[in-house]
mmCIF file of C-alpha atoms in Angstrom:
data_model
loop_
_atom_site.group_PDB
_atom_site.id
_atom_site.type_symbol
_atom_site.label_atom_id
_atom_site.label_comp_id
_atom_site.label_asym_id
_atom_site.label_seq_id
_atom_site.Cartn_x
_atom_site.Cartn_y
_atom_site.Cartn_z
ATOM 1 C CA UNK X 1 210.305 -124.455 86.365
ATOM 2 C CA UNK X 2 211.156 -127.428 88.579
ATOM 3 C CA UNK X 3 209.077 -125.997 91.440
ATOM 4 C CA UNK X 4 206.072 -125.587 89.151
ATOM 5 C CA UNK X 5 206.367 -129.123 87.790
ATOM 6 C CA UNK X 6 206.793 -130.544 91.283
ATOM 7 C CA UNK X 7 203.732 -128.607 92.470
ATOM 8 C CA UNK X 8 201.758 -129.937 89.493
ATOM 9 C CA UNK X 9 202.794 -133.484 90.419
ATOM 10 C CA UNK X 10 201.760 -132.887 94.019
ATOM 11 C CA UNK X 11 198.392 -131.404 93.058
ATOM 12 C CA UNK X 12 197.729 -134.219 90.620
ATOM 13 C CA UNK X 13 198.362 -136.877 93.244
ATOM 14 C CA UNK X 14 196.419 -134.862 95.850
ATOM 15 C CA UNK X 15 193.403 -134.470 93.526
ATOM 16 C CA UNK X 16 193.377 -138.179 92.804
ATOM 17 C CA UNK X 17 193.648 -138.989 96.504
ATOM 18 C CA UNK X 18 190.907 -136.487 97.343
ATOM 19 C CA UNK X 19 188.615 -138.116 94.787
ATOM 20 C CA UNK X 20 189.202 -141.604 96.209
ATOM 21 C CA UNK X 21 188.821 -140.540 99.844
ATOM 22 C CA UNK X 22 186.032 -138.049 99.140
ATOM 23 C CA UNK X 23 183.872 -140.744 97.575
ATOM 24 C CA UNK X 24 184.192 -142.766 100.795
ATOM 25 C CA UNK X 25 184.117 -140.088 103.494
ATOM 26 C CA UNK X 26 182.442 -137.138 101.788
ATOM 27 C CA UNK X 27 183.934 -133.889 100.575
ATOM 28 C CA UNK X 28 183.750 -131.963 103.861
ATOM 29 C CA UNK X 29 185.518 -134.640 105.937
ATOM 30 C CA UNK X 30 188.119 -135.008 103.201
ATOM 31 C CA UNK X 31 188.778 -131.256 103.056
ATOM 32 C CA UNK X 32 189.057 -130.934 106.838
ATOM 33 C CA UNK X 33 191.388 -133.931 107.119
ATOM 34 C CA UNK X 34 193.593 -132.781 104.236
ATOM 35 C CA UNK X 35 193.881 -129.259 105.590
ATOM 36 C CA UNK X 36 194.622 -130.439 109.116
ATOM 37 C CA UNK X 37 197.458 -132.539 107.692
ATOM 38 C CA UNK X 38 198.663 -129.494 105.758
ATOM 39 C CA UNK X 39 198.539 -127.342 108.881
ATOM 40 C CA UNK X 40 200.542 -129.897 110.856
ATOM 41 C CA UNK X 41 203.104 -130.057 108.045
ATOM 42 C CA UNK X 42 203.455 -126.272 108.053
ATOM 43 C CA UNK X 43 203.825 -126.186 111.839
ATOM 44 C CA UNK X 44 206.643 -128.741 111.654
ATOM 45 C CA UNK X 45 208.336 -126.646 108.942
ATOM 46 C CA UNK X 46 207.982 -123.450 110.992
ATOM 47 C CA UNK X 47 209.499 -125.102 114.063
ATOM 48 C CA UNK X 48 212.279 -126.677 112.008
ATOM 49 C CA UNK X 49 213.157 -123.724 109.756
ATOM 50 C CA UNK X 50 212.362 -120.853 112.160
ATOM 51 C CA UNK X 51 211.485 -118.260 109.514
ATOM 52 C CA UNK X 52 211.556 -114.573 110.411
ATOM 53 C CA UNK X 53 208.161 -112.952 110.938
ATOM 54 C CA UNK X 54 208.609 -109.349 109.862
ATOM 55 C CA UNK X 55 205.348 -109.319 107.928
ATOM 56 C CA UNK X 56 203.237 -106.136 108.096
ATOM 57 C CA UNK X 57 199.744 -106.626 109.583
ATOM 58 C CA UNK X 58 198.033 -105.587 106.349
ATOM 59 C CA UNK X 59 199.782 -108.416 104.493
ATOM 60 C CA UNK X 60 198.686 -110.873 107.181
ATOM 61 C CA UNK X 61 195.097 -109.649 106.769
ATOM 62 C CA UNK X 62 195.290 -110.133 102.985
ATOM 63 C CA UNK X 63 196.691 -113.634 103.470
ATOM 64 C CA UNK X 64 193.930 -114.489 105.952
ATOM 65 C CA UNK X 65 191.376 -113.449 103.327
ATOM 66 C CA UNK X 66 193.242 -115.517 100.775
ATOM 67 C CA UNK X 67 193.091 -118.488 103.140
ATOM 68 C CA UNK X 68 189.317 -118.174 103.430
ATOM 69 C CA UNK X 69 188.946 -118.057 99.643
ATOM 70 C CA UNK X 70 191.308 -121.033 99.267
ATOM 71 C CA UNK X 71 189.388 -123.062 101.870
ATOM 72 C CA UNK X 72 186.119 -122.422 100.025
ATOM 73 C CA UNK X 73 187.754 -123.331 96.715
ATOM 74 C CA UNK X 74 189.094 -126.582 98.158
ATOM 75 C CA UNK X 75 185.683 -127.494 99.572
ATOM 76 C CA UNK X 76 184.188 -126.952 96.122
ATOM 77 C CA UNK X 77 187.013 -128.886 94.456
ATOM 78 C CA UNK X 78 186.617 -131.849 96.808
ATOM 79 C CA UNK X 79 182.847 -131.826 96.257
ATOM 80 C CA UNK X 80 183.399 -131.831 92.484
ATOM 81 C CA UNK X 81 185.923 -134.685 92.816
ATOM 82 C CA UNK X 82 183.455 -136.601 94.984
ATOM 83 C CA UNK X 83 180.652 -136.271 92.433
ATOM 84 C CA UNK X 84 182.355 -136.164 89.053
ATOM 85 C CA UNK X 85 185.013 -138.042 87.154
ATOM 86 C CA UNK X 86 188.558 -136.946 88.003
ATOM 87 C CA UNK X 87 189.430 -136.894 84.291
ATOM 88 C CA UNK X 88 186.798 -134.167 83.794
ATOM 89 C CA UNK X 89 187.002 -132.222 87.069
ATOM 90 C CA UNK X 90 190.776 -131.821 87.110
ATOM 91 C CA UNK X 91 191.171 -130.114 83.704
ATOM 92 C CA UNK X 92 188.199 -127.834 84.358
ATOM 93 C CA UNK X 93 189.602 -126.757 87.726
ATOM 94 C CA UNK X 94 193.052 -126.299 86.171
ATOM 95 C CA UNK X 95 191.582 -123.460 84.124
ATOM 96 C CA UNK X 96 192.070 -121.294 87.222
ATOM 97 C CA UNK X 97 195.353 -120.308 85.569
ATOM 98 C CA UNK X 98 193.390 -118.134 83.152
ATOM 99 C CA UNK X 99 191.823 -116.287 86.097
ATOM 100 C CA UNK X 100 195.258 -115.867 87.688
ATOM 101 C CA UNK X 101 196.620 -114.410 84.442
ATOM 102 C CA UNK X 102 193.681 -112.008 84.098
ATOM 103 C CA UNK X 103 194.069 -110.812 87.712
ATOM 104 C CA UNK X 104 197.835 -110.352 87.304
ATOM 105 C CA UNK X 105 197.339 -108.264 84.161
ATOM 106 C CA UNK X 106 194.490 -106.218 85.664
ATOM 107 C CA UNK X 107 195.767 -105.542 89.171
ATOM 108 C CA UNK X 108 199.541 -106.008 89.008
ATOM 109 C CA UNK X 109 200.049 -104.390 85.617
ATOM 110 C CA UNK X 110 201.899 -107.412 84.276
ATOM 111 C CA UNK X 111 202.219 -107.650 80.524
ATOM 112 C CA UNK X 112 200.934 -110.633 78.624
ATOM 113 C CA UNK X 113 203.356 -111.934 76.000
ATOM 114 C CA UNK X 114 201.786 -113.443 72.897
ATOM 115 C CA UNK X 115 202.682 -117.000 73.857
ATOM 116 C CA UNK X 116 200.913 -116.588 77.216
ATOM 117 C CA UNK X 117 197.810 -115.271 75.445
ATOM 118 C CA UNK X 118 197.877 -118.318 73.177
ATOM 119 C CA UNK X 119 198.336 -120.566 76.219
ATOM 120 C CA UNK X 120 195.382 -118.983 78.046
ATOM 121 C CA UNK X 121 193.192 -119.299 74.958
ATOM 122 C CA UNK X 122 194.279 -122.921 74.490
ATOM 123 C CA UNK X 123 193.440 -123.619 78.139
ATOM 124 C CA UNK X 124 189.907 -122.288 77.698
ATOM 125 C CA UNK X 125 189.461 -124.301 74.496
ATOM 126 C CA UNK X 126 190.796 -127.395 76.278
ATOM 127 C CA UNK X 127 188.332 -126.963 79.138
ATOM 128 C CA UNK X 128 185.441 -126.594 76.694
ATOM 129 C CA UNK X 129 186.544 -129.662 74.743
ATOM 130 C CA UNK X 130 187.068 -131.675 77.920
ATOM 131 C CA UNK X 131 183.775 -130.766 79.535
ATOM 132 C CA UNK X 132 181.501 -130.752 76.479
ATOM 133 C CA UNK X 133 179.468 -133.824 75.610
ATOM 134 C CA UNK X 134 179.473 -133.641 71.830
ATOM 135 C CA UNK X 135 177.105 -136.612 71.600
ATOM 136 C CA UNK X 136 174.349 -134.315 72.859
ATOM 137 C CA UNK X 137 174.919 -131.643 70.200
ATOM 138 C CA UNK X 138 171.867 -131.210 68.024
ATOM 139 C CA UNK X 139 169.553 -132.782 70.580
ATOM 140 C CA UNK X 140 166.959 -130.587 72.248
ATOM 141 C CA UNK X 141 167.878 -129.448 75.732
ATOM 142 C CA UNK X 142 165.780 -130.690 78.671
ATOM 143 C CA UNK X 143 164.212 -127.210 78.800
ATOM 144 C CA UNK X 144 163.259 -127.388 75.127
ATOM 145 C CA UNK X 145 161.854 -130.890 75.652
ATOM 146 C CA UNK X 146 159.765 -129.602 78.564
ATOM 147 C CA UNK X 147 158.414 -126.841 76.316
ATOM 148 C CA UNK X 148 157.509 -129.438 73.672
ATOM 149 C CA UNK X 149 155.240 -131.410 76.016
ATOM 150 C CA UNK X 150 152.531 -128.716 76.339
ATOM 151 C CA UNK X 151 152.703 -128.102 72.580
ATOM 152 C CA UNK X 152 152.211 -131.821 71.883
ATOM 153 C CA UNK X 153 149.207 -131.890 74.224
ATOM 154 C CA UNK X 154 147.722 -128.781 72.595
ATOM 155 C CA UNK X 155 148.157 -130.239 69.105
ATOM 156 C CA UNK X 156 146.497 -133.495 70.196
ATOM 157 C CA UNK X 157 143.539 -131.563 71.563
ATOM 158 C CA UNK X 158 143.352 -129.534 68.327
ATOM 159 C CA UNK X 159 143.450 -132.641 66.172
ATOM 160 C CA UNK X 160 140.576 -134.056 68.156
ATOM 161 C CA UNK X 161 138.607 -130.901 67.348
ATOM 162 C CA UNK X 162 138.335 -129.975 71.003
ATOM 163 C CA UNK X 163 140.375 -126.789 70.990
ATOM 164 C CA UNK X 164 139.987 -123.330 69.531
ATOM 165 C CA UNK X 165 143.612 -123.117 68.410
ATOM 166 C CA UNK X 166 143.081 -125.056 65.196
ATOM 167 C CA UNK X 167 142.426 -121.789 63.389
ATOM 168 C CA UNK X 168 145.737 -120.289 64.546
ATOM 169 C CA UNK X 169 148.988 -120.609 62.639
ATOM 170 C CA UNK X 170 151.199 -123.396 64.004
ATOM 171 C CA UNK X 171 153.875 -120.953 65.298
ATOM 172 C CA UNK X 172 151.314 -119.014 67.340
ATOM 173 C CA UNK X 173 150.258 -122.040 69.391
ATOM 174 C CA UNK X 174 151.725 -122.920 72.826
#
């Protein structure tokens, strides 16, 4: 539990820092700089701790693939933090836990206790509530507004007696 909470603290501070720096330097420069610092930190730990390297090659290949996916995810995260408000981006990105749970159940055969199911559902609801702009509910979407413009023009032409559509029911017009 303490490791998870400490990681959450670290990621929270890192996300905030990435947002501040990313808005000044850009997301790519921020991602490269952050990952270079992470690599240097890991190299110092490897030299200092001297871990054993009895890892099978297939595991190394899987981890290399994981590293590529993680690098892409971080680039996308830093771009989102550069463009959007941290208070919105961070909770949306934190929903990755639901994907992790689904993958663990599907591929590792892990069971999902009821409380975890409730937690995953609550996470999804929280992301929706955090990212939704409820002030826009009930307003036409930009696509619907774009569709209304030709209809308004057609109705103006019809009212002027210049169009043939005046004989058509209103719902059949453009």
